[in-house]
Amino acid sequence: MRASSHTIARSTGALLGDRLPASGWRTRFAPAPTGYLHLGHLVNAIHVWGIARAFGGSVLLRVEDHDRTRCKPEYENALLEDLEWLGFAPDEGSVAEFRTGVTRHRQSDNGDAYERALAGLERAGRVYPCTCSRRDVLRVVGDVPAGEEPCYPGTCRLAQRDPDATRARRVQLDAESVRFDDLLLGAQEQRPAAQCGDVLVRDRFGHWTYQFGVVVDDFDQQVDVVIRGEDLLNSTGRQVLLGRLLGRDKPPQYLHHPLLRTAEGRKLSKADADTSLRELRLGGATAAALIGEAAAQCGLIAQARPIDAAHVATLFAS
Ligand code: GLU
C-alpha cells in the first residue's frame, strides 16, 4: 500500500496551528458500522485525535449508522472495542458512555432531528418527492464512469410528483458555487448544482442519506472542524449548501487528508479483510505498531515506528 501523491509534511503543523481556533473547538470521528475498521480508518483516527490533541480541540464519537440495510450491531460493538484497544478515547460520547447510552451520538437515534430539519426545508419550499431510481437518472444523463455519481437532472422537480407516491425526498440547490479553504488542500471551489444536482435526503425506503444526516449532525453537535479522507472532498460543497439552507451560515472548517491505497491504486475498503484492524491484532500486531505503520503509509513519518495513541499529537505539532 502507499499513500496518495500529496502527503502531509511535518511543517503542516505550524500552518494548522495558525488556522484552527486557538482552543475549545470540536471535531468528530464518525465511522459507519458497515464492516470492521481497517487501516484507512486508523489513518483518519490519527488525523482526528492528533490534530485535536495538538491544537486544543476535543473529539466527539458519532456512529453513522444511517444506512439501515448495511449497518450491523456486531460492527458497532467491534468498532467500539477497536477504539478502546487502540487507545483513542473520545472526549464526548466516550466508548463507555456510548455503550450505556448516557451520551450516545448515533444516527439511528437522531430520526427526530432529521424529521425536524426536513420539515423546515419543506416550509421553505426546498423539498420535493422524487420517484427516480438510479437507472432512471442514467437513462436521462447517460452512463457515468464507475465510481462517479450522475448529476440529478431535476426530473421530479419539474414533474411535481404526489408526495404520497414515494418517501424519497430531494432538496433543491441553487446554482451557485461554493468556496472553502481546505486546511490541507487549500482553496477549493465546487458547483454542487452542476456536479450532483438536487440532493437526495431520504430514500424511497424512508432511510436518511449520508449527505443529510452528516450535515444535520455536524450542525446540531456543533462540530467546528471536519477532518476526513479526501474521498469525501466532492461532498463538501453540497454539505456547505445544505447546512446554509438549515441555517448554518458559518460552515465548519474542513481538512481532507490522503487515503491509503492498495498496490493497484484502489482506496482501501471494508472488503479488504486483510487490513481490518482486528485481523491485524489477532495476527499479533500491537496498537502502537499499527498506528506507526498507518502514519508511515500516509506519509506523516518517513519510516514506521511504534507510536502510542497518547502521542499522536506529536505527528502534527511543530
Ligand atoms: N461515515 C463516513 C465514513 O465512514 C464518514 C463521514 C464524514 O466524515 O463526513 O466514511
Coordinates of C-alpha atoms and ligand atoms in Angstrom, one line a residue:
M1 CA 0.0 0.0 0.0
R2 CA 1.1 3.6 -0.5
A3 CA -0.3 7.0 0.3
S4 CA -1.7 9.1 -2.5
S5 CA 0.6 11.6 -4.1
H6 CA 0.3 14.6 -1.8
T7 CA 1.4 13.6 1.6
I8 CA 1.3 15.8 4.7
A9 CA 4.7 17.3 5.5
R10 CA 5.6 17.8 9.1
S11 CA 5.5 21.5 8.5
T12 CA 1.7 21.2 8.1
G13 CA 1.7 21.5 11.9
A14 CA 2.7 25.2 12.1
L15 CA 0.2 26.1 9.3
L16 CA -2.7 24.2 11.0
G17 CA -2.0 25.9 14.3
D18 CA -2.4 29.3 12.7
R19 CA -5.6 28.4 11.0
L20 CA -7.5 26.5 13.7
P21 CA -9.3 28.2 16.5
A22 CA -6.9 28.7 19.5
S23 CA -8.8 26.2 21.7
G24 CA -12.3 24.9 22.6
W25 CA -13.2 23.6 19.2
R26 CA -14.8 20.3 18.4
T27 CA -14.2 17.7 15.7
R28 CA -15.5 14.2 15.3
F29 CA -14.7 10.6 14.5
A30 CA -17.6 9.3 12.5
P31 CA -17.3 5.7 11.3
A32 CA -20.2 3.7 9.7
P33 CA -20.7 0.3 11.2
T34 CA -20.9 -1.5 7.9
G35 CA -17.8 -3.6 8.4
Y36 CA -14.7 -3.8 10.6
L37 CA -12.4 -0.8 11.0
H38 CA -9.4 -1.0 8.7
L39 CA -6.1 0.8 8.3
G40 CA -7.8 3.6 6.4
H41 CA -10.0 4.3 9.5
L42 CA -6.8 4.3 11.6
V43 CA -5.3 7.0 9.3
N44 CA -8.4 9.1 9.9
A45 CA -8.3 8.5 13.7
I46 CA -4.7 9.5 13.7
H47 CA -5.5 12.8 12.0
V48 CA -8.7 13.5 14.1
W49 CA -7.1 12.8 17.5
G50 CA -3.6 14.0 16.5
I51 CA -4.8 17.4 15.3
A52 CA -7.4 17.8 18.1
R53 CA -4.8 17.0 20.8
A54 CA -2.1 19.2 19.2
F55 CA -4.3 22.2 18.8
G56 CA -6.8 22.4 21.6
G57 CA -9.8 20.6 20.1
S58 CA -12.0 17.9 21.5
V59 CA -13.2 14.7 19.8
L60 CA -16.7 13.5 19.6
L61 CA -17.6 9.9 18.6
R62 CA -20.5 9.6 16.2
V63 CA -21.7 6.3 14.8
E64 CA -23.0 6.9 11.3
D65 CA -25.5 4.1 11.0
H66 CA -27.9 5.9 8.7
D67 CA -27.7 3.0 6.2
R68 CA -30.1 0.6 7.9
T69 CA -29.6 -2.1 5.2
R70 CA -25.8 -2.4 5.8
C71 CA -25.1 -1.5 9.4
K72 CA -24.9 -4.3 12.0
P73 CA -24.7 -4.1 15.8
E74 CA -21.8 -6.6 15.6
Y75 CA -19.8 -4.0 13.6
E76 CA -20.7 -1.2 16.1
N77 CA -19.5 -3.3 19.0
A78 CA -16.3 -4.1 17.1
L79 CA -15.5 -0.5 16.3
L80 CA -16.0 0.5 20.0
E81 CA -13.7 -2.4 21.0
D82 CA -11.1 -1.5 18.4
L83 CA -11.1 2.2 19.5
E84 CA -10.5 1.1 23.1
W85 CA -7.8 -1.3 22.1
L86 CA -6.1 1.4 20.0
G87 CA -6.3 3.9 22.9
F88 CA -8.3 6.5 21.1
A89 CA -10.7 7.9 23.7
P90 CA -13.4 10.3 22.6
D91 CA -13.8 13.3 24.8
E92 CA -17.6 13.3 24.3
G93 CA -19.7 10.3 23.9
S94 CA -16.9 8.2 25.2
V95 CA -16.9 4.5 24.4
A96 CA -18.3 3.7 27.9
E97 CA -21.0 6.4 27.6
F98 CA -21.8 5.2 24.2
R99 CA -22.3 1.6 25.5
T100 CA -24.5 2.6 28.3
G101 CA -26.4 5.1 26.2
V102 CA -25.6 8.1 28.6
T103 CA -24.1 10.1 25.8
R104 CA -24.5 8.4 22.5
H105 CA -24.2 10.1 19.2
R106 CA -25.7 7.5 16.8
Q107 CA -27.6 8.4 13.7
S108 CA -30.3 5.8 14.1
D109 CA -31.2 7.7 17.3
N110 CA -31.5 11.0 15.5
G111 CA -34.6 10.4 13.3
D112 CA -36.5 13.2 15.1
A113 CA -33.8 15.8 14.3
Y114 CA -33.7 14.8 10.7
E115 CA -37.5 15.0 10.5
R116 CA -37.4 18.5 12.0
A117 CA -34.7 19.6 9.6
L118 CA -36.6 18.2 6.6
A119 CA -39.9 19.9 7.8
G120 CA -38.0 23.3 8.0
L121 CA -36.8 22.8 4.4
E122 CA -40.3 21.8 3.3
R123 CA -41.7 25.0 4.8
A124 CA -39.1 26.9 2.8
G125 CA -40.3 25.3 -0.4
R126 CA -37.0 23.5 -1.0
V127 CA -38.2 19.9 -0.9
Y128 CA -39.8 17.7 -3.5
P129 CA -40.8 14.0 -3.7
C130 CA -38.6 12.0 -6.2
T131 CA -39.5 8.7 -7.8
C132 CA -36.4 8.3 -9.9
S133 CA -34.2 5.2 -9.5
R134 CA -30.5 5.4 -10.4
R135 CA -31.4 3.7 -13.6
D136 CA -33.9 6.4 -14.4
V137 CA -31.3 9.0 -13.8
L138 CA -28.7 7.3 -16.0
R139 CA -31.3 6.9 -18.8
V140 CA -31.5 10.7 -18.9
V141 CA -27.9 11.8 -18.3
G142 CA -26.1 8.8 -19.9
D143 CA -23.7 6.4 -18.3
V144 CA -21.1 7.7 -15.9
P145 CA -17.6 6.2 -15.3
A146 CA -17.5 3.6 -12.4
G147 CA -17.3 5.2 -9.0
E148 CA -18.6 8.6 -10.3
E149 CA -22.0 10.0 -9.5
P150 CA -24.5 11.1 -12.0
C151 CA -25.8 14.7 -11.8
Y152 CA -29.5 14.5 -10.9
P153 CA -31.3 16.3 -13.8
G154 CA -34.3 17.6 -11.8
T155 CA -36.9 15.3 -13.5
C156 CA -39.2 15.1 -10.4
R157 CA -38.8 18.8 -9.5
L158 CA -40.2 19.6 -12.9
A159 CA -42.8 16.8 -12.8
Q160 CA -44.1 17.8 -9.3
R161 CA -44.9 14.3 -8.0
D162 CA -47.6 13.5 -5.5
P163 CA -45.9 13.4 -2.0
D164 CA -47.7 10.1 -1.3
A165 CA -46.1 8.5 -4.4
T166 CA -42.8 7.9 -2.5
R167 CA -41.0 8.6 0.7
A168 CA -37.9 9.8 -1.2
R169 CA -37.2 13.5 -0.9
R170 CA -34.7 15.8 -2.7
V171 CA -33.7 19.2 -1.7
Q172 CA -33.3 21.8 -4.4
L173 CA -29.9 23.5 -4.5
D174 CA -29.3 26.9 -6.0
A175 CA -26.9 27.1 -8.9
E176 CA -24.1 28.8 -7.0
S177 CA -20.5 28.0 -6.5
V178 CA -19.2 27.2 -3.0
R179 CA -15.7 28.3 -2.0
F180 CA -13.9 26.9 1.1
D181 CA -10.4 26.8 2.2
D182 CA -9.4 23.2 2.9
L183 CA -6.9 23.2 5.8
L184 CA -4.6 20.9 3.9
L185 CA -5.5 21.2 0.2
G186 CA -6.0 25.0 0.1
A187 CA -8.7 27.0 -1.8
Q188 CA -11.5 24.9 -3.3
E189 CA -14.4 25.8 -5.4
Q190 CA -17.3 23.4 -6.1
R191 CA -20.6 23.8 -8.0
P192 CA -22.9 21.3 -6.4
A193 CA -25.9 22.0 -8.7
A194 CA -23.8 21.1 -11.7
Q195 CA -21.8 18.4 -10.0
C196 CA -24.5 16.3 -8.3
G197 CA -27.8 18.3 -8.7
D198 CA -30.5 18.3 -6.1
V199 CA -29.5 16.3 -3.1
L200 CA -31.4 13.1 -2.0
V201 CA -32.0 13.5 1.7
R202 CA -34.4 10.5 2.3
D203 CA -34.7 7.4 0.1
R204 CA -37.8 5.6 -1.0
F205 CA -37.5 3.2 2.0
G206 CA -37.5 6.1 4.3
H207 CA -33.8 5.9 5.1
W208 CA -31.9 9.2 5.7
T209 CA -29.0 9.7 3.4
Y210 CA -25.4 10.2 4.5
Q211 CA -25.3 13.7 2.9
F212 CA -28.3 14.8 5.0
G213 CA -27.5 13.1 8.3
V214 CA -24.0 14.4 8.4
V215 CA -25.0 18.0 7.8
V216 CA -27.7 17.9 10.5
D217 CA -25.4 16.2 13.0
D218 CA -22.4 18.5 12.3
F219 CA -24.7 21.4 12.9
D220 CA -26.6 20.1 16.0
Q221 CA -23.5 18.7 17.6
Q222 CA -21.6 22.0 17.0
V223 CA -18.8 20.4 15.1
D224 CA -16.3 23.2 14.2
V225 CA -13.7 21.2 12.2
V226 CA -14.4 18.2 9.9
I227 CA -11.3 16.0 9.4
R228 CA -11.8 13.2 6.9
G229 CA -10.4 11.4 3.9
E230 CA -10.1 13.1 0.5
D231 CA -12.7 10.7 -0.9
L232 CA -15.3 12.9 0.7
L233 CA -13.9 16.2 -0.8
N234 CA -16.5 16.2 -3.5
S235 CA -19.3 16.1 -0.9
T236 CA -18.2 19.2 0.9
G237 CA -19.7 21.8 -1.4
R238 CA -23.2 20.3 -1.2
Q239 CA -22.9 19.9 2.6
V240 CA -22.0 23.5 3.0
L241 CA -25.0 24.5 0.9
L242 CA -27.3 22.1 2.8
G243 CA -26.0 23.5 6.1
R244 CA -26.7 27.0 4.9
L245 CA -30.3 26.1 4.0
L246 CA -30.7 24.7 7.5
G247 CA -29.5 28.0 9.0
R248 CA -25.7 27.3 9.4
D249 CA -24.2 30.5 8.0
K250 CA -20.7 29.7 9.2
P251 CA -19.8 26.2 7.9
P252 CA -17.3 24.0 9.7
Q253 CA -13.6 24.2 8.6
Y254 CA -12.6 21.2 6.6
L255 CA -9.4 19.1 6.3
H256 CA -9.3 16.3 3.8
H257 CA -6.3 14.0 4.2
P258 CA -4.8 11.5 1.8
L259 CA -6.2 8.0 1.7
L260 CA -4.3 4.7 1.9
R261 CA -4.5 2.8 -1.4
T262 CA -3.8 -0.7 -2.4
A263 CA -0.9 -1.5 -4.6
E264 CA -3.3 -1.3 -7.6
G265 CA -4.3 2.3 -6.5
R266 CA -7.7 1.4 -5.2
K267 CA -8.8 3.0 -2.0
L268 CA -9.0 0.6 1.0
S269 CA -12.4 -0.6 1.8
K270 CA -14.0 -2.8 4.4
A271 CA -13.9 -5.6 1.8
D272 CA -10.1 -5.6 2.2
A273 CA -10.4 -8.0 5.1
D274 CA -6.6 -8.4 5.3
T275 CA -6.3 -4.9 6.5
S276 CA -9.0 -5.0 9.2
L277 CA -7.6 -3.9 12.5
R278 CA -8.9 -6.9 14.3
E279 CA -7.3 -9.3 11.8
L280 CA -4.0 -7.5 12.3
R281 CA -4.5 -7.6 16.1
L282 CA -5.3 -11.3 16.0
G283 CA -2.1 -11.7 13.9
G284 CA -0.1 -10.3 16.9
A285 CA 0.3 -6.6 16.0
T286 CA 0.3 -4.2 18.8
A287 CA -1.7 -1.0 18.7
A288 CA 1.4 1.2 18.7
A289 CA 2.9 -0.8 15.8
L290 CA -0.3 -0.3 13.8
I291 CA -0.5 3.4 14.5
G292 CA 3.1 3.8 13.4
E293 CA 2.6 1.7 10.3
A294 CA -0.5 3.7 9.3
A295 CA 1.3 7.0 10.0
A296 CA 4.1 5.9 7.7
Q297 CA 1.9 4.7 5.0
C298 CA 0.1 8.0 4.8
G299 CA 3.3 10.0 4.8
L300 CA 3.2 11.5 8.2
I301 CA 6.5 9.9 9.1
A302 CA 9.2 8.6 6.8
Q303 CA 9.6 5.2 8.5
A304 CA 7.3 3.2 10.6
R305 CA 8.0 3.1 14.3
P306 CA 5.7 2.3 17.2
I307 CA 3.5 5.3 18.3
D308 CA 1.2 5.2 21.2
A309 CA -2.3 6.7 20.7
A310 CA -1.5 9.1 23.6
H311 CA 1.3 10.6 21.4
V312 CA -0.2 11.1 18.0
A313 CA -0.3 14.9 18.6
T314 CA 3.5 14.8 18.0
L315 CA 2.8 14.0 14.4
F316 CA 1.2 17.4 13.9
A317 CA 2.6 19.8 16.4
S318 CA 5.7 21.6 15.0
Ligands
GLU1 N1 -19.3 7.9 7.9 C1 -18.3 8.3 6.9 C2 -17.4 7.1 6.7 O1 -17.3 6.2 7.5 C3 -17.5 9.5 7.3 C4 -18.3 10.7 7.1 C5 -17.6 12.0 7.3 O2 -16.5 12.1 7.9 O3 -18.2 13.0 6.9 O4 -16.7 7.1 5.7

